[in-house]
Structure formats: C-alpha cells, structure tokens
Amino acid sequence: MKHDKALRTAAELVEAGLLPAGRLAAAEAVARKYAIAVTSTVAGLIDRDDPDDPIARQFVPDLAELSVTPEERADPIGDQTHSPLEGIVHRYPDRVLLKAVHVCPVYCRFCFRREMVGPEGLGTLSPEAMDRAIGYIADHPEIWEVILTGGDPLVLSARRLEDMMRRLAAIAHVKVVRFHTRVPVVEPERVDGSLIAALKASGKTTYVALHANHPRELTEAARAAAGRLVDAGIVMLSQSVLLRGVNDDVEVLAALFRGFVEARVKPYYLHHPDLAPGTAHFRVSIAEGQALVKALRGRVSGLCQPTYVLDIPGGYGKAPLAAANVRDEDGACMVTDWRGREHVYPPVGE
C-alpha cells in the first residue's frame, strides 16, 4: 500500500503555502535541531489565511522552539530514569512502555520526546534490542500491560507489528496491549485490514489511544479509521495535550471531547504540557487548566470528561490535577504523586 508522502523540510512547507517565505531561515534553524514532518492530510486541515491556525501551530516550526527556559529538560518525564534497558520504560509495577520505534508520521512542535524522535533520533530498535526487550517483559510476571509507544508504533509495517504481537502472545502474564498513536488522524489510510489484523494478532485485549488536540483533526476520514478499529473489537481511548493557542478554550475542548465520543473513542487523558525544551509558548498554568476542566463540568456529558494529569518531572509518574492533588505554597504548586510524595512544580533546577 502506498502511504502519504510528508513535507519534511522548511522549504517544502514554504512551497506548500504553510509557512511564509520570510520565516524560512528561522524554520531551517529549528529544523537543524528538531524534526519536521507534515502529512498531506494535516496540510489539508491548515487554514493558510489564519496566522494563528491551531493545526499549523501544532506542526509548523516556530523560532520560539529555540528559546529554552531554565525549568525545561531533555527528558521531561524521566523515561531514562526508569529504563532498565533499551526500548523499555518500567515506571509502574504492572505495566511497561515498549518503545519499538522513534519515528512518527508527523512531528508535534510540543513533543515531550522531541530530543529522541525523528530521523536523527534513536531510530528503530534493532532485532537484538527487541529480543532483549521482549525477554525483559517475559522475565517480569508482574507486567500485565505492554504499551507500544515511541515514536508512533503504527508507522511500522503490518508484518513487523504482527511479529511483535505474536511474540507478546507467548507471554501468559501480559493481558493487555495498548498502542499510542496519531496515525488514524494524520494518516488514516494506514488503518487498513492488514494493520488491524496485526494489532489483534496477540489474542490479547488491544487498546488504541488516539492523540488529537483540536476538533478539526477529527475529520470524516479519521472517524472512519477509528470506526474500523472499533468494529474490529479494538477499544479506543483518547489522549490530548492542553496547549496555549490550540485548545485552551472551553468550547474547543468541549467540541473535541464530544467528537471523540461520537467516534466511539473514550476521552482518557488531558495532559498538562510537559517541560520539553523550547515549548514554553505552548504551556498554560495549572490554575488555567483546572479552570478549563471545571468549566467543562456540567457543560458536557460525563462520557466526555478525561482526567487532567501532570507527568511529574523527574519520572515520578502521572498525578491527576484535581484540587485534592495540588496545593499552593509560596507561589509554587505542590503536586502529590501516586506514592503520596509531594513535588514542587515547576521543579527548581535539575
């Protein structure tokens, strides 16, 4: 099957009308540090007449990405702290991340793994590294769920996905396999019969967590792709990031979460933006996020309510940002992690 050819350079973005020629040099400077990829599906969603278009803001490079603030860090959620070997992150007892690939069909300008993904990033796990990762999962009977992330695991061929799933099928204590992806939104034609068969090859319960941040991303083609997955017996969840200038508006969030539910995708997480390098222009405060989530209550059905979470910098895991988990102290936030420990946010120093 022929897949979408993405725009991958600043010059191609200018030629496609997605970037003013006057911003070419700045975008090229950003591209020397962080990967660019915009699929034709995403390019078609961008309003070229709107300088503040929320889709463009997510994918078109901006010079602000080269401004790094003191609290930002290359590994903002502490993947490396909990990585016992290449390709595995084991932060919680009963589940692991399996990072099979560090390539994506599109590159989000706010990505928390932006130092690791892309053509110059960590790449795809070698066969030997994959053997060791699968061996680690097999040797840890407490692992109930394997979460395929990266990168975007659905850029892998159906053959490679099927092989990986069949290897997980042989591990009796693994019961659930979850995929984190943008593919149904940014390259929906990939979601065909062979890919769906590969996702189900383990015989385990398969979940797909779909990342989208603005209701315009839920196109007819994206909804159809989600429908093919759901009709095949795959449960779908959503993940979104709260982003300034993209969805920091209660009506936009309401439309996004209703759109997910209408597409049979259960809203799961609304992430507070991570402290990735060069992403300050996307970040809102925790207080702003809490106010938006509060405003959603009563405005949309309970089906449309995700959990608003912060991945605590340093690798301490996710904390729901309900009022009970956060308190003010001397102008900073004290956030309680899943073990009951408190952390200052933003963190002071490294």
Tab-separated table of N, CA, C and O in Angstrom, residues 310 312-313 329 331-335 342-348:
chain	number	residue	atom	x	y	z
A	310	LEU	N	-0.798	15.630	35.179
A	310	LEU	CA	0.563	16.129	35.017
A	310	LEU	C	1.511	14.954	35.144
A	310	LEU	O	1.412	14.180	36.099
A	312	ILE	N	4.774	14.190	36.373
A	312	ILE	CA	5.651	14.945	37.272
A	312	ILE	C	7.092	14.850	36.768
A	312	ILE	O	7.608	13.749	36.564
A	313	PRO	N	7.742	15.986	36.533
A	313	PRO	CA	9.119	15.952	36.037
A	313	PRO	C	10.032	15.140	36.953
A	313	PRO	O	9.915	15.172	38.174
A	329	GLU	N	1.995	26.757	47.497
A	329	GLU	CA	2.924	27.031	48.590
A	329	GLU	C	3.967	28.022	48.102
A	329	GLU	O	4.774	27.688	47.233
A	331	GLY	N	3.840	30.537	46.135
A	331	GLY	CA	3.807	30.852	44.719
A	331	GLY	C	4.098	29.694	43.797
A	331	GLY	O	4.069	29.847	42.578
A	332	ALA	N	4.391	28.512	44.346
A	332	ALA	CA	4.621	27.311	43.530
A	332	ALA	C	3.496	26.318	43.800
A	332	ALA	O	2.708	26.477	44.731
A	333	CYS	N	3.433	25.289	42.968
A	333	CYS	CA	2.465	24.218	43.171
A	333	CYS	C	3.148	23.024	43.825
A	333	CYS	O	4.256	22.646	43.423
A	334	MET	N	2.510	22.431	44.797
A	334	MET	CA	2.959	21.168	45.361
A	334	MET	C	2.032	20.078	44.827
A	334	MET	O	0.812	20.128	45.037
A	335	VAL	N	2.603	19.130	44.094
A	335	VAL	CA	1.833	18.085	43.423
A	335	VAL	C	2.139	16.754	44.101
A	335	VAL	O	3.309	16.412	44.329
A	342	GLU	N	5.207	14.448	47.753
A	342	GLU	CA	4.962	15.767	47.184
A	342	GLU	C	6.170	16.248	46.381
A	342	GLU	O	7.322	15.986	46.740
A	343	HIS	N	5.884	16.984	45.299
A	343	HIS	CA	6.927	17.533	44.430
A	343	HIS	C	6.577	18.976	44.101
A	343	HIS	O	5.409	19.300	43.844
A	344	VAL	N	7.576	19.836	44.074
A	344	VAL	CA	7.353	21.223	43.693
A	344	VAL	C	7.282	21.307	42.169
A	344	VAL	O	8.025	20.627	41.461
A	345	TYR	N	6.337	22.111	41.656
A	345	TYR	CA	6.199	22.302	40.197
A	345	TYR	C	6.008	23.781	39.915
A	345	TYR	O	5.166	24.422	40.549
A	346	PRO	N	6.779	24.368	38.945
A	346	PRO	CA	7.871	23.721	38.213
A	346	PRO	C	9.021	23.361	39.147
A	346	PRO	O	9.210	24.026	40.173
A	347	PRO	N	9.796	22.333	38.815
A	347	PRO	CA	10.905	21.942	39.670
A	347	PRO	C	11.975	23.016	39.694
A	347	PRO	O	12.141	23.770	38.740
A	348	VAL	N	12.722	23.056	40.782
A	348	VAL	CA	13.823	24.003	40.919
A	348	VAL	C	15.113	23.300	40.515
A	348	VAL	O	15.490	22.302	41.118
